[in-house]
Coordinates of C-alpha atoms and ligand atoms in Angstrom, one line a residue:
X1 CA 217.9 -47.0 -81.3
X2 CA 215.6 -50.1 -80.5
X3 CA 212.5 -50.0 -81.9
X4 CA 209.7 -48.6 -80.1
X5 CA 206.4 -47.6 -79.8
X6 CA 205.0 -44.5 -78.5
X7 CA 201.8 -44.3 -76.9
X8 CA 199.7 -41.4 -75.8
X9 CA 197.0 -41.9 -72.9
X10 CA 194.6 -38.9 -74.2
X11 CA 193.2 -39.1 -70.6
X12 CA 196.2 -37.8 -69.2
X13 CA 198.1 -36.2 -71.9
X14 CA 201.0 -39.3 -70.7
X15 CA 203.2 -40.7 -73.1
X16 CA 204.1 -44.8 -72.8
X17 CA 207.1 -46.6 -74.7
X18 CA 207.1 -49.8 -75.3
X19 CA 209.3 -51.8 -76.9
X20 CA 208.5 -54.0 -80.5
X21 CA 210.0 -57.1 -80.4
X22 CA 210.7 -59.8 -83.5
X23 CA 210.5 -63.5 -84.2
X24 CA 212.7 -65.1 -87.1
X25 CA 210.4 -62.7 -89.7
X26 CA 210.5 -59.0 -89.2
X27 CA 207.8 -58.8 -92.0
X28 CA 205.5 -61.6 -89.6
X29 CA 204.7 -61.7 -85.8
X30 CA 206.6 -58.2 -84.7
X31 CA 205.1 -57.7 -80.9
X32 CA 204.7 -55.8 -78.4
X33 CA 204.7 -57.0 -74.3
X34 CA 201.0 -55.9 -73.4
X35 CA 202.1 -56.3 -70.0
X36 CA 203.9 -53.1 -70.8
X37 CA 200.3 -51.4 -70.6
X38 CA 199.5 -52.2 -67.1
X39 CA 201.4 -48.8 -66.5
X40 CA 198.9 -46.8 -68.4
X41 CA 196.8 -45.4 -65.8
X42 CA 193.8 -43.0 -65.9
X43 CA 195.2 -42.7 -61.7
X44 CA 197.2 -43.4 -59.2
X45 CA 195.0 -45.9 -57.7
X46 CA 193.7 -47.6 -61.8
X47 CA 194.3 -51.1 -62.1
X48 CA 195.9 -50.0 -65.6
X49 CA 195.1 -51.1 -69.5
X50 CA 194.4 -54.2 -70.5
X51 CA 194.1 -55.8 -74.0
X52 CA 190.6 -56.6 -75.1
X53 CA 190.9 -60.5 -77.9
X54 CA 188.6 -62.3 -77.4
X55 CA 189.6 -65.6 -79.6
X56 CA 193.2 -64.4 -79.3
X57 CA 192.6 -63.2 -82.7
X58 CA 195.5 -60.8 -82.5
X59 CA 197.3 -62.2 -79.6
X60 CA 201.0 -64.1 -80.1
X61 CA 200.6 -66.4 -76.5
X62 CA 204.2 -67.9 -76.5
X63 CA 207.2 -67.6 -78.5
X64 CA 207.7 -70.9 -80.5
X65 CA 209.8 -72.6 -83.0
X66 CA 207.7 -75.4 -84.0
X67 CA 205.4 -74.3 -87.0
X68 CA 205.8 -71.5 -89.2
X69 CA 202.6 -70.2 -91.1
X70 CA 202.0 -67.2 -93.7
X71 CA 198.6 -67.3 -94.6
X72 CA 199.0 -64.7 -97.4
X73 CA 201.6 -66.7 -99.2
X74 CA 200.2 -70.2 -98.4
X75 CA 203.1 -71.5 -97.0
X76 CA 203.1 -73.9 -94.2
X77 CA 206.7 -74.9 -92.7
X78 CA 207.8 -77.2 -89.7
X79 CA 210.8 -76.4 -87.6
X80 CA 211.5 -74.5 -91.1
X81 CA 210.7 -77.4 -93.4
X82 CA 208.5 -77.0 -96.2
X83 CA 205.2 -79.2 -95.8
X84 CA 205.7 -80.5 -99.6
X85 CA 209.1 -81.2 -98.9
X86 CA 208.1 -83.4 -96.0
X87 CA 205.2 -85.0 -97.2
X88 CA 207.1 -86.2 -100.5
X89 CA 210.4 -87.1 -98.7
X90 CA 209.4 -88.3 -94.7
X91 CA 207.2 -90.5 -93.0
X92 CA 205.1 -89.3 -90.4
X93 CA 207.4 -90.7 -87.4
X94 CA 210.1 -89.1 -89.0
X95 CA 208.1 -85.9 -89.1
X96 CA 206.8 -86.2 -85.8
X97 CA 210.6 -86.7 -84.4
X98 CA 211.3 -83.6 -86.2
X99 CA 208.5 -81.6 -84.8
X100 CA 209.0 -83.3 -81.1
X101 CA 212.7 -82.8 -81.2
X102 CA 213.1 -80.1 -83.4
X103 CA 215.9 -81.8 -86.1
X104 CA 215.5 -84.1 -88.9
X105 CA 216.7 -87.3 -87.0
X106 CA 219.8 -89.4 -88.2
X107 CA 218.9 -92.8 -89.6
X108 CA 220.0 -94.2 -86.5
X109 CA 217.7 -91.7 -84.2
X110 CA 215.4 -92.7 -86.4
X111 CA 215.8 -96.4 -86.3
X112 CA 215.9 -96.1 -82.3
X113 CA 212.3 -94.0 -82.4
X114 CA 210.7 -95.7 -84.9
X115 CA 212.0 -99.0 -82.7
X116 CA 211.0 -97.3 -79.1
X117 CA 207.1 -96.2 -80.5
X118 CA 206.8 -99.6 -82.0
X119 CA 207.3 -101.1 -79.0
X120 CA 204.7 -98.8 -76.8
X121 CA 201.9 -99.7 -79.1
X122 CA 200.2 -101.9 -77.0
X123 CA 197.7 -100.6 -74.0
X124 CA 196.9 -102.2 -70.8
X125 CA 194.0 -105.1 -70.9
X126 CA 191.9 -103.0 -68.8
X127 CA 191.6 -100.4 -71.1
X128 CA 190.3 -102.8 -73.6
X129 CA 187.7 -103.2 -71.0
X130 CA 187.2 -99.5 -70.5
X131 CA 186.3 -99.6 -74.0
X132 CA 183.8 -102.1 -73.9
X133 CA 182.3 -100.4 -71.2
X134 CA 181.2 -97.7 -73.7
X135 CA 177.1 -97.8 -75.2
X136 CA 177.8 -99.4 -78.8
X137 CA 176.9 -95.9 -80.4
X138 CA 179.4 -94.3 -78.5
X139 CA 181.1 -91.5 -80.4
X140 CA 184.8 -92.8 -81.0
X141 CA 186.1 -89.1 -80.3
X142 CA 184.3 -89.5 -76.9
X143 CA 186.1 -92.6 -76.2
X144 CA 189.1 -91.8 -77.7
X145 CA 188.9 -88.5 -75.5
X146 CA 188.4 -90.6 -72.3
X147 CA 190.8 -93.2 -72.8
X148 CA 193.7 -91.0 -73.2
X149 CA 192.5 -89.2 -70.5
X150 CA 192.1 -92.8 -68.7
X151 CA 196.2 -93.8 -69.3
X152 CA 196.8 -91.0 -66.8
X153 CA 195.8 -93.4 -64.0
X154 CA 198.1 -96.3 -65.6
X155 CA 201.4 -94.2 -65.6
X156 CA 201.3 -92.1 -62.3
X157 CA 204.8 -91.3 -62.7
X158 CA 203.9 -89.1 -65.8
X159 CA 202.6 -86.4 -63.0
X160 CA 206.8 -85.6 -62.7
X161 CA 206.5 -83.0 -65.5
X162 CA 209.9 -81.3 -64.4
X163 CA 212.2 -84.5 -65.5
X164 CA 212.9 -84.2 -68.9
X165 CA 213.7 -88.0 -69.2
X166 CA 210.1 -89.0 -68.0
X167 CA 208.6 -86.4 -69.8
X168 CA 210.3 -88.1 -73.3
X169 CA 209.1 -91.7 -71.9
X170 CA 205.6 -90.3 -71.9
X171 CA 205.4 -89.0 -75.3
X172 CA 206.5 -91.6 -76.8
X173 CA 203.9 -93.7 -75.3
X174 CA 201.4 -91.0 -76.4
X175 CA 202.3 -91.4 -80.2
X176 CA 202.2 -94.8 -80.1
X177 CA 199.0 -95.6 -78.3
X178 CA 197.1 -93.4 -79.9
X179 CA 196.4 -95.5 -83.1
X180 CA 195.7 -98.2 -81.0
X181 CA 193.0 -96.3 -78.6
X182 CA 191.5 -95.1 -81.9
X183 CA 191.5 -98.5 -83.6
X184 CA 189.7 -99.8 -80.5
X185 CA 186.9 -97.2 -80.1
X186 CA 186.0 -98.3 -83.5
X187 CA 186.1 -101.5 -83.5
X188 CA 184.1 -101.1 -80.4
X189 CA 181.5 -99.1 -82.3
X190 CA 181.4 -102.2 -84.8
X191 CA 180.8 -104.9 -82.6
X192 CA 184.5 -106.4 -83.8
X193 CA 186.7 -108.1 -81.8
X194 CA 189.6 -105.8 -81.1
X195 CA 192.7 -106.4 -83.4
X196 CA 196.8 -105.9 -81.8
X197 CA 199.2 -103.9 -82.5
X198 CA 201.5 -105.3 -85.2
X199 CA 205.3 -105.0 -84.5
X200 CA 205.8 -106.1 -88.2
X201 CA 204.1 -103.0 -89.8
X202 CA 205.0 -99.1 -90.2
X203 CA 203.2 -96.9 -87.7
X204 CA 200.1 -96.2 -90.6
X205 CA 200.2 -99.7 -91.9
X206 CA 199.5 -101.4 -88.0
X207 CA 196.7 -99.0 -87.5
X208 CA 195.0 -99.9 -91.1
X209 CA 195.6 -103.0 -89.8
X210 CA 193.7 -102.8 -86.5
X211 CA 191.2 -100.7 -88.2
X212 CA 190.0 -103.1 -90.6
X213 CA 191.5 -106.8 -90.6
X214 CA 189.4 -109.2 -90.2
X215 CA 190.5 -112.7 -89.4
X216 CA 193.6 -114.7 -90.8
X217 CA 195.6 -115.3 -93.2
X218 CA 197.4 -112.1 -92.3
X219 CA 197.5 -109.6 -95.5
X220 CA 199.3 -106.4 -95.0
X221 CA 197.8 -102.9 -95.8
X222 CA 197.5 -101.9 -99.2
X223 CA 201.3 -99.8 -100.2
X224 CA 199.4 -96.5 -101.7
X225 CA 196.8 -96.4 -99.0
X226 CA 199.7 -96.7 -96.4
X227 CA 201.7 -94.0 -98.0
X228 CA 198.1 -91.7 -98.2
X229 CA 197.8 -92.2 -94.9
X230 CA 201.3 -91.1 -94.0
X231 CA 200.6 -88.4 -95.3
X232 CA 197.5 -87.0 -94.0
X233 CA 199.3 -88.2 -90.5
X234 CA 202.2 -85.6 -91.7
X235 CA 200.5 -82.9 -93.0
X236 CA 198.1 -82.9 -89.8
X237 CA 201.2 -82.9 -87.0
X238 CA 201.1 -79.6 -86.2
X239 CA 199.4 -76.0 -87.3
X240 CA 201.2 -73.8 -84.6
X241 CA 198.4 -72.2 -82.0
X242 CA 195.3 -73.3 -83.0
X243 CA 192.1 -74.4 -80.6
X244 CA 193.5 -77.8 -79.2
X245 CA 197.1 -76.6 -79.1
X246 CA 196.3 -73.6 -76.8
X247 CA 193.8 -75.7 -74.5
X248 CA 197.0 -78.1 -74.8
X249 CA 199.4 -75.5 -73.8
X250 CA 196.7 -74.0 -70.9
X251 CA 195.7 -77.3 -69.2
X252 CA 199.5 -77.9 -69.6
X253 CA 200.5 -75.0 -67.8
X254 CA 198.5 -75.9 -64.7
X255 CA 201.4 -78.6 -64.7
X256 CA 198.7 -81.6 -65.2
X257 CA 200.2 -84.7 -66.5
X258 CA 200.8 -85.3 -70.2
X259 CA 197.7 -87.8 -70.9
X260 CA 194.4 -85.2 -69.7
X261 CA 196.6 -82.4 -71.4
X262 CA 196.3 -84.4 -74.6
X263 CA 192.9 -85.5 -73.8
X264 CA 191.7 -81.7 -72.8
X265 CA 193.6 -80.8 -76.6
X266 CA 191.6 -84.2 -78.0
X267 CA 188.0 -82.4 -76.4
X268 CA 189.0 -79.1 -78.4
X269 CA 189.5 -80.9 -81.6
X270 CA 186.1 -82.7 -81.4
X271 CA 184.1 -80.0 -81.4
X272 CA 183.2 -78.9 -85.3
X273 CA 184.7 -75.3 -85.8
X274 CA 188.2 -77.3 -85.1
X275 CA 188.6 -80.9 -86.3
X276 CA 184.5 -81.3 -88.1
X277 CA 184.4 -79.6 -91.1
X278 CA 185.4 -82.5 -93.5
X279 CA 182.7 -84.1 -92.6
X280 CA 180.5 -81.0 -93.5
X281 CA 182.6 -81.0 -96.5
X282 CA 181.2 -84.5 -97.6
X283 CA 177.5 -83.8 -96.2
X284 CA 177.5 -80.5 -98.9
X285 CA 178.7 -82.7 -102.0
X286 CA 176.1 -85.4 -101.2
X287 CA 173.9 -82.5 -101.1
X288 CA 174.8 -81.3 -104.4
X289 CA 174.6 -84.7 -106.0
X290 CA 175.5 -83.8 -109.4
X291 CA 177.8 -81.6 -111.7
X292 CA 174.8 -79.7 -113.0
X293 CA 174.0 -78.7 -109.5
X294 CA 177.4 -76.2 -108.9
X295 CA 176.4 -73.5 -110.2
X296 CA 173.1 -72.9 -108.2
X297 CA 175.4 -73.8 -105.0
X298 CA 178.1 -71.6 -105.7
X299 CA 175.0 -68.9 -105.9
X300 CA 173.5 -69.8 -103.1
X301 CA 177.2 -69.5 -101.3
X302 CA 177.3 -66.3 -102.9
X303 CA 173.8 -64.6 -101.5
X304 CA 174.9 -65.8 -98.0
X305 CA 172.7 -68.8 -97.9
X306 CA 174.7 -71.2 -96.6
X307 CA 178.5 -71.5 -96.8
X308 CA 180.8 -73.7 -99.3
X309 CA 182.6 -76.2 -96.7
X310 CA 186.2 -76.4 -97.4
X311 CA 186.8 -73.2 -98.1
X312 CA 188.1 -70.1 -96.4
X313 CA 190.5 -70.0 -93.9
X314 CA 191.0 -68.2 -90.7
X315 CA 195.2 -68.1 -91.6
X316 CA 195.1 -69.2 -94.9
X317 CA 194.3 -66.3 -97.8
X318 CA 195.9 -68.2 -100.3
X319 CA 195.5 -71.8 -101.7
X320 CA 196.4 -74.4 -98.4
X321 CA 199.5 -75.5 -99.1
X322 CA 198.4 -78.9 -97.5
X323 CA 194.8 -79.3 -99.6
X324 CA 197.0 -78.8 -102.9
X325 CA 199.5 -82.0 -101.6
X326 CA 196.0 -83.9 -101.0
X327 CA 194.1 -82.8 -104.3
X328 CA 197.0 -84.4 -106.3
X329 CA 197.2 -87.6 -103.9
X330 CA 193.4 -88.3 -104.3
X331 CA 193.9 -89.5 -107.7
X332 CA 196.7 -92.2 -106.6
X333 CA 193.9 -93.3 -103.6
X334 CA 190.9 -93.8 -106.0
X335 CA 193.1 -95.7 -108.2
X336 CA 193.0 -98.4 -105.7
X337 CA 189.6 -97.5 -103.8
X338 CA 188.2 -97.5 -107.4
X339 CA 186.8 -93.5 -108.9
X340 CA 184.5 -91.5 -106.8
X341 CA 181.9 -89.4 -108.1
X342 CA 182.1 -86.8 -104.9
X343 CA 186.2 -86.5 -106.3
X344 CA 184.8 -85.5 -109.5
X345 CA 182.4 -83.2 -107.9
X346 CA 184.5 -81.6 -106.3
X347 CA 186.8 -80.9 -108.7
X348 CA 184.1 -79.0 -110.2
X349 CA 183.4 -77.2 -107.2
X350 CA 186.4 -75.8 -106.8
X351 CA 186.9 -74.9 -110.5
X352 CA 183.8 -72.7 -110.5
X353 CA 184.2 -71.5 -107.5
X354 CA 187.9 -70.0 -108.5
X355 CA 186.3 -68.7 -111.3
X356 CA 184.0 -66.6 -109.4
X357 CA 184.8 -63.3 -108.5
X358 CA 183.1 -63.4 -104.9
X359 CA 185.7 -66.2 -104.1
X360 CA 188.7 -64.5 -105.9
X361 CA 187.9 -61.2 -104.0
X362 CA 187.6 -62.4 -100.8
X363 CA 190.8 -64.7 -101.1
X364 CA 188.7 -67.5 -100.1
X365 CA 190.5 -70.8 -101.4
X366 CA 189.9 -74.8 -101.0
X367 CA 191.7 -75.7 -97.6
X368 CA 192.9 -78.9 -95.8
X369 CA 189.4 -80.3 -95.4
X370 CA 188.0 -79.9 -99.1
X371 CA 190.0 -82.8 -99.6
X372 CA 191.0 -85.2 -96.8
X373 CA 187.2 -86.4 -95.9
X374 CA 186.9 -87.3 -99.4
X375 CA 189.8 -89.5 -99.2
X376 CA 188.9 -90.8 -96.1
X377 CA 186.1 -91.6 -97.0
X378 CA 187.3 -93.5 -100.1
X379 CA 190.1 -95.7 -97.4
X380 CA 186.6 -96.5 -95.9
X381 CA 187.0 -94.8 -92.5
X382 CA 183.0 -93.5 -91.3
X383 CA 182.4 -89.8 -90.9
X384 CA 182.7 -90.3 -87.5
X385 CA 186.4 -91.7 -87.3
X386 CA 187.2 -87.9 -89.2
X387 CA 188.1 -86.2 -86.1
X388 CA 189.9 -89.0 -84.2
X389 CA 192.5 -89.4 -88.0
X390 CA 193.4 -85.9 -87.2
X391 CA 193.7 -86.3 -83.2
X392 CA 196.4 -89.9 -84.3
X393 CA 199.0 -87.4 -85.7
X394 CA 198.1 -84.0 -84.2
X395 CA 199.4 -85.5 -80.8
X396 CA 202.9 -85.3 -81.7
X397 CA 202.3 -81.4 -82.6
X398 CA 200.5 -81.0 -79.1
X399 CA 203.3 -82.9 -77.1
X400 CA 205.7 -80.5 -78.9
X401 CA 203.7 -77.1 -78.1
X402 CA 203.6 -78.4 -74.5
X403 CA 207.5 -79.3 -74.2
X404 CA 208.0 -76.2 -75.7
X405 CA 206.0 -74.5 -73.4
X406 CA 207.0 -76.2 -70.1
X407 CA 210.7 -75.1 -70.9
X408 CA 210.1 -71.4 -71.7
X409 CA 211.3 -69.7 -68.6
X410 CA 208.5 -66.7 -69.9
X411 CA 205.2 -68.9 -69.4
X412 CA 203.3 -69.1 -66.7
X413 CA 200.2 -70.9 -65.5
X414 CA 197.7 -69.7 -68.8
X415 CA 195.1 -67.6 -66.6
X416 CA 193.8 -64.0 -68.5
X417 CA 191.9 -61.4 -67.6
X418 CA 188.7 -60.1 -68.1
X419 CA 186.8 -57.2 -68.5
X420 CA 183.7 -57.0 -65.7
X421 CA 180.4 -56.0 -67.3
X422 CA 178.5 -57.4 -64.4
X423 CA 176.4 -55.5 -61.7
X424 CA 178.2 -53.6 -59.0
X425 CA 177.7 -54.7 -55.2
X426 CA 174.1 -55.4 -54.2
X427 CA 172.6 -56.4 -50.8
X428 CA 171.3 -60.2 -51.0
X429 CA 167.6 -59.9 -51.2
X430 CA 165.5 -62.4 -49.1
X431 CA 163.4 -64.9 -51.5
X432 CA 160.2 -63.9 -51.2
X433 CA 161.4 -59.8 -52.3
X434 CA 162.7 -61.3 -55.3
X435 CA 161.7 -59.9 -58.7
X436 CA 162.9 -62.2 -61.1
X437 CA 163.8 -61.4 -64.6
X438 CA 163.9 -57.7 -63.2
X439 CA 167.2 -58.1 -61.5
X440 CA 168.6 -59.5 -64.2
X441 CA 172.1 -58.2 -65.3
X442 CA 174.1 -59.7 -68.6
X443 CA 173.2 -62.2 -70.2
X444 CA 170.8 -64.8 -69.0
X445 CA 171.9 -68.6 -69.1
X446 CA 170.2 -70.1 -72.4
X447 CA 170.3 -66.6 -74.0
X448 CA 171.2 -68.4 -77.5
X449 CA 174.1 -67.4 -79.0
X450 CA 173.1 -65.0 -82.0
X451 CA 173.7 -66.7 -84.6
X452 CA 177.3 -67.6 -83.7
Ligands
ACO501 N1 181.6 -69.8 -98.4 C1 181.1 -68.6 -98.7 N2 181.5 -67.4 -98.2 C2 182.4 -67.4 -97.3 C3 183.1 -68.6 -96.9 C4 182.6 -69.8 -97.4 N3 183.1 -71.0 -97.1 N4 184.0 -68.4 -95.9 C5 184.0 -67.0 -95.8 N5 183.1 -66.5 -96.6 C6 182.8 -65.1 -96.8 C7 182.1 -64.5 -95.6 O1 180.7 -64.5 -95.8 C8 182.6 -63.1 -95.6 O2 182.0 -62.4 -96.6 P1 181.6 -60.8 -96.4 O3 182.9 -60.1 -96.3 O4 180.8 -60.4 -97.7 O5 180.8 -60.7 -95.2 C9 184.1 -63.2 -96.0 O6 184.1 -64.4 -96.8 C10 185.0 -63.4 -94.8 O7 184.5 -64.4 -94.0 P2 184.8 -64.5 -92.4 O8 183.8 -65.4 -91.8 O9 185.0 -63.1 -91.8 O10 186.2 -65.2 -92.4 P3 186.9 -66.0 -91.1 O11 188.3 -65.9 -91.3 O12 186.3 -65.5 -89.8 O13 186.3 -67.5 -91.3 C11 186.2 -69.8 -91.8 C12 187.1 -68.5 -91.7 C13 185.5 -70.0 -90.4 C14 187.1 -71.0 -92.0 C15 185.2 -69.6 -92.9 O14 185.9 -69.4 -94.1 C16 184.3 -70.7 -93.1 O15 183.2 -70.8 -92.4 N6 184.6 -71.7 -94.0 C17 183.8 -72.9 -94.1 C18 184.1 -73.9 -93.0 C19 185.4 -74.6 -93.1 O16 185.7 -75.1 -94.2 N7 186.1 -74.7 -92.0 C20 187.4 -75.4 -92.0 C21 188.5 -74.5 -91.7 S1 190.1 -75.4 -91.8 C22 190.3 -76.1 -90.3 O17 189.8 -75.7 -89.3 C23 191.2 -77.3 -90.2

């Protein structure tokens, strides 16, 4: 017998099945179609249930292949591959093949992609002048947002979502332009004259390069910075449904081309719940200044005061698989950036915190960004460049979730429901009958937001 799930309507004394479906892990993601309750009526002529998330806290959107994550064990997999495993062993295009594709590619696949993204580095000169159209404090996440957006008018064939071909052609000219959009906006921001793409170096080592050279003789990026940057580019490709990959997969869904999906996914990232807490991260340890200083933090993080950036995790109630891979990597980076007292601080941090049995209780462990704005920082990117080193990588993971989601015969055009609290019909009433504030029903625009 299938496994079911019986439900009574205590309204009606009615009993519902519904059937429990499973993904690769019985133990992880078993479902029910809550389409199913639509036929749980109060009466004939009731609309029928619907499921109240919002946040999609508890709500499995699509069926997907790409990422696997089990927040109580720590473990973070793509297309079943351990994150340590790839971040010792790959490099990010390889990885990004692999999470595009959904295989490890041969060395020749490889060769040919590594070969085809090299080649798509370079952008049209007028988007060089879009960029200097920007105010010189421009946020490089806002221009990085609207020049990917902008390529959408440079490749109009891109809008032919249903050829599989075309669609390929398009992401790999989204992997590979990135860097250089995001090289631009900053050199933008700097006053610098913008730097080319490199054809010489490896997909990290050209956008060092483009970040940072300035003028000739041409010396390539250092090795160990290259390689940390690989793999923060790896261990940020993809984390299954997050904020940017659903507005990704929804924009998507209204079949809009592949460049103001990515750039809609880009806007979800920039905002500081998704893609700014590093930053916060590094703003908390300047705060805390010295080793001394932990302990009275760690209290104040305790009485509710404030909270200890980098910790907790929606998913995650175990250590971050991918902030343990970066804890051990700072060391090799501030060998060559030279030692860094916010490192050392931090190290601390995190020692007293696991120590304390507020943090042990509530499973409430160091994750991705405890570590990676330190080390960005140290590589000499500013705060502000924090979101748009996540966006470089995460575009493969977003180009993935949006194949993915174009070819699953089960999605449609991403469109929920809601529950109406609103007022019920009224007659319009003439201006000068008007009551104001009186009439008012919900929420009022500019309410605030208490205290979310
Ligand atoms: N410091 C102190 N206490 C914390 C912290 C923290 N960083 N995080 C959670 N808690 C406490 C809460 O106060 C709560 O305590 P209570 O049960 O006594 O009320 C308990 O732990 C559970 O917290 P929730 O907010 O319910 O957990 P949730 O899963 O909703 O939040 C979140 C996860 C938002 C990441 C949270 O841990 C947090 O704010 N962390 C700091 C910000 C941060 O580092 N964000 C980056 C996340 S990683 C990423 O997005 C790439």
């Amino acid at each position: 017998m299938p496994d079911t799930l019986t439900i009574t309507d205590n309204r009606t004394g009615k009993q519902y099945e519904v059937p429990i479906s499973y993904g690769t892990y019985p133990e992880y993601g078993a479902s029910i179609p809550t389409a199913d309750l639509r036929n749980i009526k109060a009466s004939e002529d009731d609309f029928g249930l619907l499921g109240y998330d919002p946040g999609f806290k508890n709500t499995a959107s699509c069926h997907s292949s790409i990422t696997h994550i089990d927040g109580d064990k720590g473990i973070l997999r793509y297309r079943g591959y351990p994150i340590e495993e790839l971040a010792e062993h790959g490099s990010y295009l390889e990885v990004a093949y692999l999470v595009v594709h959904g295989r490890l590619p041969t060395r020749d696949e490889l060769e040919a992609w590594t070969h085809e993204i090299t080649f798509h580095t370079y952008v049209h000169e007028s988007i060089k002048k879009f960029t200097e159209g920007f105010h010189y404090d421009a946020h490089p996440m806002g221009m990085l947002v609207s020049t990917v957006a902008a390529l959408s008018t440079f490749y109009p064939e891109a809008r032919d979502i249903s050829d599989a071909e075309n669609r390929r052609t398009q992401i790999v000219r989204l992997i590979a332009k990135m860097p250089t959009l995001a090289a631009f906006a900053y050199r933008h921001s700097k006053g610098l004259p913008f730097v080319y793409p490199d054809n010489d170096l490896s997909y990290a080592g050209n956008f060092l390069n483009m970040m940072f050279s300035i003028g000739e003789p041409k010396q390539p990026p250092n090795p160990v910075l290259q390689k940390a940057l690989e793999v923060l580019f790896i261990l940020h490709a993809d984390h299954e449904q997050n904020c940017s990959a659903t507005a990704m997969r929804s924009v998507g869904s209204s079949h809009a081309d592949p460049y103001v999906s990515v750039a809609a996914a880009a806007a979800a990232l920039y905002g500081p719940l998704h893609g700014g807490a590093n930053e916060q991260v590094l703003r908390m340890l300047r705060e805390i200044g010295t080793k001394d200083r932990v302990p009275e933090f760690v209290d104040r993080a305790k009485s509710g005061d404030f909270r200890l950036m980098g910790f907790g995790h929606r998913v995650y109630k175990n250590y971050d698989p991918r902030a343990r891979i970066l804890k051990s990597m700072a060391r090799d980076v501030f060998e060559v950036t030279g030692s860094s007292p916010l490192l050392d601080l931090a190290l601390e941090l995190e020692r007293v915190a696991l120590e304390d049995e507020y943090f042990v209780s509530r499973r409430l462990y160091p994750n991705v960004d405890f570590y990676s704005g330190i080390i960005y920082q140290a590589m000499g990117f500013p705060v502000d460049m924090f979101p748009v080193l996540f966006a470089i990588p995460r575009v493969s993971g977003w180009l993935a979730q949006w194949q993915e989601m174009l070819e699953d015969p089960d999605q449609k055009i991403a469109r929920p429901r809601q529950v109406y609290t609103g007022a019920d019909e009224r007659p319009y009433v003439p201006i000068d009958e008007r009551t104001g504030a009186d009439e008012q029903v919900g929420s009022p625009v500019g309410a605030g937001m208490d205290g979310r």
